[in-house]
XYZ file of C-alpha atoms in Angstrom:
692
model
C -23.465 -24.233 28.817
C -25.857 -21.454 29.676
C -25.057 -18.104 28.222
C -27.028 -14.909 27.755
C -26.488 -12.323 25.045
C -27.825 -8.819 25.142
C -26.137 -7.381 22.097
C -26.544 -3.986 20.503
C -23.516 -3.500 18.244
C -22.492 -0.272 16.542
C -21.784 -0.306 12.815
C -19.566 2.783 13.005
C -18.540 5.594 15.323
C -21.418 7.738 14.116
C -24.186 8.280 16.620
C -26.641 8.485 13.716
C -26.017 4.847 12.730
C -28.933 2.590 13.747
C -28.135 0.052 16.448
C -27.514 -3.440 15.093
C -27.366 -6.889 16.616
C -26.477 -10.426 15.467
C -29.053 -12.413 13.545
C -30.165 -15.807 14.885
C -27.875 -17.353 12.251
C -24.888 -15.411 13.614
C -25.732 -16.389 17.186
C -25.858 -20.047 16.158
C -22.428 -19.824 14.516
C -21.022 -18.080 17.572
C -22.293 -20.924 19.743
C -21.041 -23.634 17.388
C -17.594 -22.217 16.565
C -16.762 -20.071 19.555
C -16.558 -17.021 17.278
C -18.356 -15.368 14.388
C -17.525 -12.598 11.934
C -20.453 -10.227 12.109
C -21.182 -8.848 8.660
C -21.250 -5.294 9.955
C -18.948 -2.705 8.290
C -16.564 -0.523 10.272
C -14.920 2.604 8.899
C -11.532 1.483 10.206
C -10.361 -1.602 12.089
C -9.417 0.386 15.181
C -13.037 1.579 15.504
C -13.944 -1.770 17.074
C -11.581 -1.106 19.986
C -12.454 2.505 20.800
C -14.923 3.254 23.612
C -15.940 -0.389 23.811
C -17.993 -1.189 26.898
C -17.083 -4.845 26.559
C -13.829 -6.825 26.714
C -11.838 -6.743 23.493
C -10.017 -9.420 21.516
C -6.838 -8.041 19.924
C -6.731 -9.780 16.564
C -3.819 -10.289 14.223
C -6.040 -8.578 11.620
C -6.101 -5.314 13.552
C -2.305 -5.140 13.654
C -2.031 -6.181 10.008
C -4.369 -3.329 9.051
C -1.960 -0.920 10.729
C 0.991 -2.605 9.015
C -0.824 -2.296 5.681
C -1.420 1.430 6.153
C 2.135 2.180 7.304
C 3.673 -0.084 4.645
C 1.551 1.640 2.002
C 2.818 5.034 3.160
C 6.444 3.853 3.214
C 6.127 2.436 -0.301
C 4.576 5.718 -1.391
C 7.605 7.562 0.025
C 9.889 5.162 -1.816
C 8.100 5.856 -5.082
C 8.294 9.599 -4.404
C 12.034 9.228 -3.806
C 12.393 7.470 -7.159
C 10.289 10.182 -8.789
C 12.552 12.849 -7.303
C 15.606 10.905 -8.466
C 14.304 10.752 -12.015
C 13.204 14.398 -12.018
C 16.731 15.452 -11.081
C 18.689 12.700 -12.794
C 17.137 12.449 -16.262
C 17.907 16.091 -17.200
C 21.445 15.674 -15.816
C 21.973 12.506 -17.832
C 20.690 14.299 -20.900
C 23.273 17.037 -20.412
C 26.005 14.427 -19.835
C 25.363 12.315 -22.925
C 28.349 12.324 -25.279
C 28.016 15.009 -27.926
C 29.356 12.633 -30.571
C 29.268 8.838 -31.019
C 31.817 6.910 -28.972
C 33.109 5.354 -32.206
C 32.858 6.238 -35.864
C 30.727 3.222 -36.756
C 27.090 2.908 -37.889
C 26.248 0.990 -34.686
C 27.711 3.722 -32.468
C 25.881 6.460 -34.359
C 22.628 4.563 -33.957
C 23.481 3.836 -30.323
C 23.778 7.542 -29.506
C 20.518 8.248 -31.346
C 18.742 5.494 -29.378
C 20.125 6.843 -26.099
C 18.919 10.372 -26.939
C 15.441 9.151 -27.906
C 15.132 7.028 -24.764
C 16.171 9.793 -22.350
C 14.061 12.384 -24.186
C 10.994 10.152 -24.095
C 11.400 9.372 -20.390
C 11.923 13.055 -19.576
C 8.877 14.120 -21.631
C 6.684 11.479 -19.957
C 7.852 12.551 -16.490
C 7.879 16.341 -16.791
C 5.603 17.109 -19.719
C 8.485 18.901 -21.487
C 10.965 17.821 -24.146
C 14.645 18.421 -23.365
C 16.432 21.164 -25.220
C 18.599 20.274 -28.208
C 16.389 17.708 -29.952
C 16.234 17.829 -33.709
C 12.782 18.086 -35.279
C 13.053 14.503 -36.500
C 13.942 13.290 -33.000
C 11.145 15.342 -31.439
C 8.593 13.858 -33.849
C 9.725 10.312 -33.086
C 9.613 10.915 -29.318
C 6.175 12.535 -29.453
C 4.792 9.659 -31.497
C 5.775 7.295 -28.685
C 4.570 9.702 -25.971
C 1.178 9.914 -27.709
C 0.850 6.140 -27.706
C 1.770 5.969 -24.010
C -0.566 8.771 -22.937
C -3.462 7.467 -25.031
C -2.815 3.907 -23.761
C -2.839 2.495 -27.290
C -0.119 0.206 -28.543
C 1.044 -3.403 -28.673
C 4.826 -3.201 -29.139
C 7.652 -0.926 -28.112
C 9.042 1.963 -30.192
C 11.012 1.254 -33.340
C 14.298 2.484 -31.859
C 14.253 -0.329 -29.263
C 13.413 -3.148 -31.667
C 15.968 -5.891 -32.250
C 16.554 -7.884 -35.415
C 17.675 -10.861 -33.346
C 14.661 -11.129 -31.066
C 10.943 -10.961 -31.670
C 9.781 -7.851 -29.800
C 7.875 -8.772 -26.667
C 4.230 -7.785 -26.565
C 3.710 -4.535 -24.630
C 0.210 -3.768 -23.320
C -0.022 0.030 -23.564
C -3.450 0.087 -21.840
C -1.519 -0.784 -18.668
C 0.153 2.646 -18.798
C -3.161 4.116 -17.607
C -2.450 5.255 -13.999
C -6.041 4.634 -12.963
C -6.384 5.528 -9.283
C -2.656 6.118 -8.773
C -2.045 9.625 -7.485
C -5.765 10.402 -7.157
C -5.660 12.672 -10.172
C -2.409 14.472 -9.321
C -0.854 15.248 -12.751
C 2.757 14.964 -11.540
C 2.099 11.568 -9.958
C 0.279 10.295 -13.026
C 3.109 11.434 -15.302
C 5.537 9.640 -13.005
C 3.420 6.469 -13.179
C 3.487 6.474 -16.973
C 7.228 7.212 -17.093
C 8.148 4.522 -14.573
C 5.866 1.951 -16.173
C 7.302 2.731 -19.601
C 10.872 2.304 -18.327
C 9.863 -1.000 -16.721
C 8.170 -2.401 -19.819
C 10.771 -1.449 -22.434
C 13.364 -4.177 -23.051
C 16.978 -3.915 -24.187
C 18.644 -6.603 -26.267
C 22.311 -6.081 -25.436
C 23.341 -8.520 -28.174
C 21.995 -6.130 -30.812
C 24.959 -3.918 -31.772
C 23.108 -0.597 -31.890
C 21.286 -1.326 -28.607
C 24.520 -2.446 -26.940
C 26.036 0.848 -28.051
C 23.004 2.657 -26.591
C 23.788 1.049 -23.216
C 27.406 2.203 -23.506
C 26.370 5.810 -24.215
C 23.885 5.781 -21.327
C 26.505 4.263 -19.010
C 28.908 7.050 -19.843
C 26.209 9.647 -19.140
C 25.477 8.078 -15.747
C 29.167 7.996 -14.921
C 29.410 11.726 -15.517
C 26.331 12.489 -13.399
C 26.699 13.876 -9.882
C 26.117 11.062 -7.327
C 24.067 13.539 -5.257
C 21.334 13.156 -7.857
C 20.879 9.597 -6.479
C 20.839 7.834 -9.825
C 22.886 4.642 -9.842
C 24.194 2.730 -12.815
C 23.266 -0.890 -12.127
C 23.463 -2.995 -15.254
C 22.364 -5.469 -14.133
C 21.452 -4.757 -10.464
C 21.741 -8.408 -9.528
C 20.783 -11.905 -10.523
C 17.144 -10.974 -11.102
C 15.021 -12.182 -13.940
C 14.625 -8.667 -15.323
C 17.653 -6.511 -14.488
C 17.093 -2.765 -14.521
C 19.114 0.227 -15.650
C 17.993 3.103 -13.400
C 17.320 1.131 -10.197
C 18.807 1.399 -6.691
C 17.934 5.063 -6.471
C 19.825 5.519 -3.217
C 23.082 4.420 -4.852
C 24.073 1.976 -2.108
C 24.432 -1.014 -4.403
C 25.977 0.657 -7.434
C 28.823 -1.473 -8.731
C 30.373 1.182 -10.932
C 32.308 4.073 -9.376
C 31.438 7.303 -11.162
C 34.343 9.160 -12.644
C 34.780 12.115 -14.926
C 37.561 10.095 -16.575
C 35.388 7.248 -17.780
C 36.054 6.071 -21.290
C 34.645 3.499 -23.635
C 37.120 0.837 -22.469
C 36.155 1.162 -18.797
C 32.449 1.101 -19.630
C 32.800 -2.033 -21.735
C 34.883 -3.676 -19.021
C 32.077 -3.135 -16.557
C 29.375 -4.356 -18.921
C 31.230 -7.647 -19.393
C 30.847 -8.485 -15.687
C 27.430 -9.798 -16.632
C 26.081 -9.922 -20.123
C 22.324 -10.564 -20.089
C 20.545 -11.061 -23.369
C 17.627 -8.959 -22.203
C 17.473 -6.127 -19.731
C 15.093 -3.354 -18.736
C 15.564 0.296 -17.917
C 13.919 -0.228 -14.520
C 13.483 -3.462 -12.650
C 9.997 -4.973 -12.669
C 8.671 -5.938 -9.243
C 6.819 -9.240 -9.181
C 4.467 -9.230 -6.170
C 3.952 -12.450 -4.258
C 1.414 -14.619 -6.103
C 1.867 -13.046 -9.534
C 3.921 -15.874 -11.008
C 1.212 -18.410 -10.202
C -1.528 -16.129 -11.551
C 0.395 -15.537 -14.760
C 1.048 -19.239 -15.283
C -2.636 -20.096 -14.788
C -3.959 -17.441 -17.147
C -3.421 -19.759 -20.090
C -5.590 -22.469 -18.521
C -8.286 -20.065 -17.325
C -7.521 -20.837 -13.668
C -5.934 -17.575 -12.556
C -8.804 -17.165 -10.092
C -7.137 -19.910 -8.038
C -4.167 -17.616 -7.291
C -5.513 -16.403 -3.897
C -5.899 -19.975 -2.647
C -2.429 -20.802 -3.988
C -1.042 -17.835 -2.036
C -2.802 -19.004 1.132
C -1.553 -22.562 0.616
C 1.982 -21.262 0.078
C 1.653 -19.571 3.472
C 0.547 -22.839 5.057
C -3.212 -22.476 5.426
C -4.581 -26.031 5.772
C -7.995 -25.174 4.311
C -6.459 -23.686 1.159
C -4.043 -26.592 0.838
C -6.900 -29.092 1.012
C -8.858 -27.185 -1.640
C -6.123 -27.494 -4.293
C -5.360 -30.489 -6.475
C -1.824 -31.800 -6.813
C -1.131 -29.772 -9.956
C -2.087 -26.472 -8.282
C -0.217 -27.419 -5.117
C 2.986 -27.433 -7.170
C 2.445 -23.729 -7.814
C 1.912 -23.194 -4.071
C 5.143 -25.006 -3.241
C 7.085 -22.898 -5.743
C 5.646 -19.693 -4.268
C 6.339 -20.907 -0.733
C 10.025 -21.501 -1.448
C 10.578 -17.809 -2.165
C 8.704 -15.819 0.463
C 9.572 -12.108 0.015
C 10.615 -10.975 3.472
C 9.671 -11.023 7.129
C 6.092 -9.885 6.568
C 5.095 -13.079 4.769
C 6.984 -15.186 7.279
C 4.794 -13.518 9.900
C 1.678 -14.476 7.927
C 2.939 -18.049 7.880
C 2.748 -18.092 11.675
C -0.998 -17.448 11.506
C -1.518 -20.643 9.536
C 0.571 -23.125 11.524
C -1.004 -25.418 14.099
C -2.047 -23.318 17.136
C -0.108 -23.484 20.360
C -1.434 -26.476 22.388
C -2.316 -24.039 25.173
C -4.657 -22.107 22.851
C -8.436 -22.284 23.330
C -10.232 -25.179 21.671
C -12.050 -23.004 19.133
C -8.691 -21.963 17.634
C -7.916 -25.595 16.760
C -10.976 -25.960 14.533
C -11.564 -25.804 10.808
C -13.701 -22.729 11.402
C -10.675 -20.856 12.793
C -8.641 -21.942 9.761
C -11.295 -20.174 7.672
C -10.874 -17.040 9.766
C -7.091 -17.176 9.260
C -7.629 -17.716 5.530
C -9.688 -14.504 5.470
C -6.949 -12.703 7.455
C -4.155 -13.968 5.209
C -5.869 -13.020 1.961
C -7.096 -9.673 3.277
C -3.548 -8.709 4.219
C -2.249 -10.009 0.874
C -4.769 -7.768 -0.933
C -3.539 -4.717 1.024
C 0.069 -5.668 0.299
C -0.658 -5.771 -3.425
C -2.442 -2.429 -3.246
C 0.505 -0.839 -1.448
C 2.694 -1.798 -4.307
C 0.215 0.368 -6.380
C -5.493 6.311 1.790
C -21.959 6.343 17.824
C -23.891 3.668 19.031
C -23.062 1.757 22.129
C -22.613 -1.977 22.398
C -23.891 -3.944 25.336
C -22.765 -7.564 25.550
C -23.152 -9.533 28.752
C -21.840 -13.041 29.074
C -22.760 -15.279 31.974
C -20.058 -15.462 34.586
C -19.139 -13.930 37.909
C -15.921 -12.391 39.103
C -13.704 -9.546 38.018
C -14.277 -8.669 34.363
C -11.394 -9.163 31.966
C -10.404 -6.111 29.905
C -9.756 -8.392 26.967
C -7.426 -10.898 25.355
C -4.712 -11.112 22.707
C -4.843 -13.536 19.794
C -2.324 -16.100 21.109
C 0.143 -16.129 18.188
C 3.376 -14.774 19.726
C 5.586 -15.815 16.791
C 3.397 -13.817 14.437
C 3.765 -10.691 16.571
C 7.526 -11.262 16.847
C 8.028 -11.586 13.095
C 5.760 -8.682 12.206
C 7.703 -6.570 14.715
C 10.940 -7.621 13.022
C 9.508 -6.616 9.640
C 8.445 -3.205 11.005
C 11.846 -2.673 12.618
C 13.633 -3.556 9.379
C 11.411 -1.158 7.457
C 12.017 1.607 10.017
C 15.791 1.089 9.873
C 15.756 1.104 6.081
C 13.685 4.292 6.011
C 15.883 6.155 8.488
C 19.107 5.151 6.672
C 18.291 6.572 3.237
C 18.337 10.351 2.743
C 16.358 10.067 -0.491
C 13.392 8.643 1.434
C 13.549 11.492 3.927
C 13.531 13.978 1.081
C 10.533 12.188 -0.415
C 8.520 13.350 2.609
C 8.388 16.765 0.922
C 6.661 15.332 -2.149
C 4.376 13.346 0.156
C 3.403 16.513 2.027
C 2.743 18.361 -1.237
C 0.556 15.492 -2.351
C -1.503 15.656 0.890
C -1.791 19.454 0.748
C -3.513 19.284 -2.637
C -6.766 18.176 -0.977
C -6.848 21.146 1.385
C -7.948 24.075 -0.841
C -11.343 22.441 -1.255
C -11.536 21.781 2.493
C -10.574 25.393 3.237
C -13.272 26.736 0.966
C -15.817 24.433 2.609
C -15.238 26.268 5.906
C -17.525 29.003 4.572
C -20.410 26.538 4.769
C -21.576 26.099 8.341
C -22.751 22.534 7.672
C -19.315 21.585 6.332
C -17.319 23.530 8.905
C -16.483 20.639 11.256
C -15.639 18.117 8.474
C -13.484 20.810 6.871
C -11.580 21.402 10.103
C -11.091 17.641 10.531
C -9.494 17.507 7.079
C -7.212 20.455 7.820
C -6.229 19.494 11.376
C -3.435 16.991 10.519
C -1.699 19.667 8.387
C -2.361 22.567 10.752
C 1.240 22.949 11.927
C 2.653 22.862 8.398
C 0.055 25.340 7.123
C 0.793 27.747 9.947
C 4.490 27.645 9.063
C 3.863 28.158 5.353
C 1.263 30.924 5.682
C 1.601 32.491 9.152
C 0.069 35.837 8.181
C -3.220 34.195 7.177
C -3.420 31.046 9.221
C -2.640 32.765 12.527
C -5.083 35.631 11.910
C -7.196 36.221 14.997
C -10.462 35.642 13.071
C -9.306 32.637 11.045
C -11.028 29.911 13.086
C -14.109 31.937 13.900
C -17.236 31.466 11.795
C -17.755 35.054 10.762
C -18.501 36.579 7.395
C -15.145 38.364 7.446
C -13.303 35.044 7.592
C -14.560 33.881 4.219
C -11.940 35.951 2.436
C -9.245 34.448 4.702
C -10.333 30.936 3.723
C -10.280 31.823 0.026
C -6.937 33.608 0.268
C -5.288 30.669 2.022
C -6.737 28.180 -0.487
C -5.568 30.304 -3.443
C -2.073 30.837 -2.057
C -1.734 27.128 -1.302
C -2.794 26.206 -4.841
C -0.285 28.670 -6.272
C 2.539 27.317 -4.080
C 1.811 23.720 -5.125
C 1.562 24.659 -8.787
C 5.002 26.277 -8.624
C 6.410 23.371 -6.577
C 5.411 20.732 -9.122
C 6.872 22.954 -11.850
C 10.218 22.831 -9.953
C 10.233 26.545 -9.174
C 13.368 26.903 -6.980
C 11.769 29.250 -4.430
C 8.671 27.071 -4.012
C 10.800 23.922 -3.714
C 13.057 25.558 -1.099
C 10.068 26.902 0.878
C 8.263 23.579 1.077
C 11.442 21.613 1.803
C 12.390 23.926 4.657
C 9.019 23.762 6.408
C 8.252 20.069 5.805
C 11.673 18.877 6.958
C 11.313 21.035 10.086
C 8.127 19.201 11.154
C 8.100 15.793 12.899
C 8.485 12.791 10.594
C 5.228 10.906 11.117
C 6.149 7.878 8.991
C 9.418 7.130 10.797
C 7.660 7.492 14.155
C 4.811 5.179 13.112
C 7.188 2.474 11.883
C 9.071 2.396 15.184
C 5.821 2.509 17.199
C 4.467 -0.445 15.225
C 7.655 -2.416 15.898
C 7.424 -1.714 19.638
C 3.692 -2.487 19.719
C 4.314 -5.860 18.050
C 7.054 -6.753 20.540
C 4.747 -5.910 23.423
C 1.938 -8.046 21.999
C 4.370 -10.944 21.575
C 5.204 -10.812 25.290
C 1.540 -10.478 26.264
C 0.529 -13.425 24.087
C 3.152 -15.575 25.811
C 1.923 -14.469 29.253
C -1.652 -15.202 28.272
C -0.778 -18.705 27.032
C 1.029 -19.341 30.321
C -2.149 -18.428 32.227
C -0.641 -15.361 33.921
C -3.070 -12.556 34.824
C -2.693 -9.139 33.287
C -0.825 -6.497 35.215
C -2.550 -3.162 35.771
C -0.338 -1.628 33.090
C -1.319 -4.362 30.609
C -4.998 -3.826 31.343
C -4.620 -0.129 30.590
C -2.777 -1.016 27.367
C -5.614 -3.307 26.209
C -8.207 -0.659 26.959
C -6.264 1.960 24.976
C -5.291 -0.375 22.122
C -7.685 1.208 19.597
C -6.363 4.701 20.252
C -2.779 3.494 19.771
C -3.672 1.883 16.430
C -5.323 5.117 15.306
C -2.237 7.179 16.153
C 0.072 4.816 14.257
C -2.292 5.094 11.275
C -1.756 8.893 11.333
C -4.987 9.848 13.173
C -3.639 12.463 15.543
C -5.561 14.230 18.311
C -9.176 13.083 18.357
C -9.434 12.708 14.575
C -10.121 8.990 15.168
C -13.690 10.016 16.098
C -14.394 10.754 12.433
C -11.933 8.529 10.545
C -11.775 8.521 6.791
C -14.115 6.006 5.201
C -11.362 4.695 2.911
C -10.435 1.259 4.269
C -11.428 -0.806 1.173
C -8.468 -1.689 -1.039
C -8.287 -3.440 -4.400
C -5.427 -4.640 -6.603
C -5.283 -6.607 -9.834
C -3.366 -9.875 -9.622
C -4.053 -11.296 -13.090
C -5.601 -10.181 -16.358
C -5.845 -10.986 -20.022
C -2.949 -9.878 -22.187
C -4.048 -6.327 -22.870
C -5.389 -5.624 -19.384
C -8.892 -4.728 -20.595
C -10.368 -8.124 -21.413
C -13.028 -10.108 -19.630
C -10.733 -11.746 -17.089
C -9.299 -9.013 -14.903
C -9.015 -10.594 -11.455
C -8.673 -8.520 -8.298
C -7.845 -9.291 -4.679
C -9.701 -6.833 -2.482
C -10.922 -5.928 0.970
C -14.248 -4.354 1.876
C -14.629 -2.425 5.134
C -13.366 -4.258 8.234
C -15.846 -6.381 10.176
C -16.606 -7.030 13.816
C -15.454 -10.349 15.236
C -17.260 -11.836 18.240
C -15.221 -14.365 20.245
C -16.108 -16.503 23.264
C -12.663 -16.558 24.853
C -11.887 -18.663 27.959
C -10.631 -16.592 30.897
C -7.992 -17.977 33.314
C -10.798 -19.059 35.663
C -12.274 -21.241 32.911
C -15.325 -19.096 32.246
C -15.920 -17.822 28.741
C -16.032 -14.095 28.064
C -17.708 -12.605 25.014
C -15.219 -10.232 23.321
C -15.193 -8.103 20.220
C -12.433 -7.447 17.720
C -11.846 -6.510 14.099
C -11.087 -8.642 11.040
C -10.620 -8.212 7.322
C -13.430 -8.686 4.819
C -11.615 -10.342 1.904
C -13.202 -10.342 -1.553
C -12.502 -11.991 -4.918
C -13.489 -9.449 -7.576
C -13.549 -10.446 -11.267
C -14.331 -7.561 -13.633
C -14.146 -6.870 -17.376
C -11.662 -4.052 -16.728
C -9.317 -2.771 -14.028
C -11.469 -1.365 -11.225
C -10.380 2.079 -9.919
C -9.989 2.425 -6.165
C -12.680 5.100 -5.795
C -15.171 2.944 -7.686
C -14.361 -0.037 -5.468
C -14.665 2.004 -2.282
C -18.147 3.065 -3.391
C -19.206 -0.458 -4.414
C -17.288 -2.714 -2.025
C -20.228 -3.471 0.262
C -22.197 -4.862 -2.685
C -19.560 -7.518 -3.350
C -20.291 -10.951 -1.824
C -18.094 -12.880 0.573
C -16.166 -15.849 -0.898
C -18.117 -19.082 -0.634
C -15.564 -20.620 1.743
C -16.325 -17.972 4.382
C -20.004 -18.914 4.782
C -19.523 -21.078 7.933
C -17.941 -18.216 9.891
C -19.853 -15.105 8.743
C -23.208 -14.124 10.203
C -25.641 -11.385 9.278
C -26.686 -8.463 11.430
C -30.181 -7.055 11.863
C -31.695 -3.856 13.219
C -32.105 -3.809 16.995
C -35.594 -4.784 18.096
C -37.607 -4.274 21.230
C -36.433 -5.654 24.559
C -39.186 -8.286 24.412
C -38.182 -9.433 20.916
C -34.520 -9.489 21.897
C -35.329 -11.539 24.981
C -37.120 -14.127 22.828
C -34.192 -14.212 20.378
C -31.400 -14.470 22.964
C -33.023 -16.586 25.626
C -30.930 -18.625 28.039
C -29.629 -21.891 26.633
């Protein structure tokens, strides 16, 4: 078939970026496979779809990138809700602990002491302050443990949680290092250490003193106001590691709180289930972790990504594993955690018979392997923020605006996952309240941006950083923000910038210190502004449903309606809005797409075998897609750039974002990835892309 390429592809939305085009190697792969991933970084996946002069190909990757961003934000809100629950609930539980042992026995006396030490340690880790009423001996014992946690040095839990009947489980204190979590925010990093400590500490309920500790804590929870959103859930269910302070919204609590609780009623409840071991907070086990952990002992944990892909049905990954490793994949596949992974499964099943030929090839299986693992890497992270292209393809007739990756079941199931997440979010008041902490967290970056407005060269970037929070700022500081000279670049405005930055810093400092006036001020103004997360979740659900219908129409050979053509042409803008790029902020999106998450490591977390699943910046995908008239149309889209990253230590996010483009592609991606080169002269390009 004769086809002519005249390609000049943009690497980003910046007009200062040199024009790039496919290398001869990439052109050959495009001709052989019907598609090629062009090794050309994009700031964000939606950048490929904005202001494109050529038809677009709406990939599953592009929607998964949006899902990853929105899911990450929703998980962040969930963590903030738990943080708020602990900030309110731990002091209340401390006040509600029995003043004297429940029984006059040595075990009960020790049980009360253990309960006091545990609550005091958790409260000190979370707030930075010891509760009132500790004896000097208790304070010394708590601070010894706090020092070990905050210095990340230790190999077993504190003495007050040890059991004579069980060998204490190894605890890797280096893993209490928050790393990139919270981007340096002290309150978030304290929360990380507190939550991780509560997750790692075990309780042997067959040890008399520790069983008594559980009884004292249960009584304290029972006396605590339900409005504080702490729930007594011992255990929360038939999980491997039941937790004590889980189910922060209280919906699944099995024990009705009562001021009239007594030892008999507490013990009656505890006998419903009697686990030998429990934890203070349930430990989440992300998909793929069990396989990685099992293979650490044999030095094969690096096979975990392929096991994950095989569990999700990717034929290429399945063929790459021996029978022993396939058993791990089958075990993982029997317990898929939710609708999201069932949607990923749909990307790896045999394509619809009506799909184009290139989608039935091994090369396309490699593309779907890259998509599956890229999305898995973002999922793991979430559980932890202009040149012109010309491409002309031979063919007459009315030009197609673009195509949709024909995987309707994938779109349907991802839409169901987004809808479920949106419903869950809207139903839980604690998650709504967490939006206040989320806003405070975002506002912390603004003082620096405000002060940069004094510099003319940094004025526009500074405004771009402030724009998404403009409405909230104007409500918090109307006297300054609405000043007639505020947005003008005049010498007199410099003091306004500094004053606003200083007042914002002071407000946030008082907010994180739980100053009642600061908390009330921020809550009032944040809760009065539109809820961007809830809106994005519902928009993603509706977008997925629409793409499902369009994929079905495309497979049936039906032409696009005028409305559908407009939708395809505006697809990139819609993705940007769902990813919280309001107004025209998509023109200068944050260069923060790379994500990285550890999935296996040596025992102490700092050895030579720390394995990460990661994504670099998204890449351009070129596809020769057959139009209804049978002629092929060259389209562009966006895909993940998955990476396997072994390191001698846990790699912080900021370090990875700076180094991600130096990391090589996995070997299995070689047949579908092509290089890009600087644009040459028209004569050189004509020689390179001659008619075939």
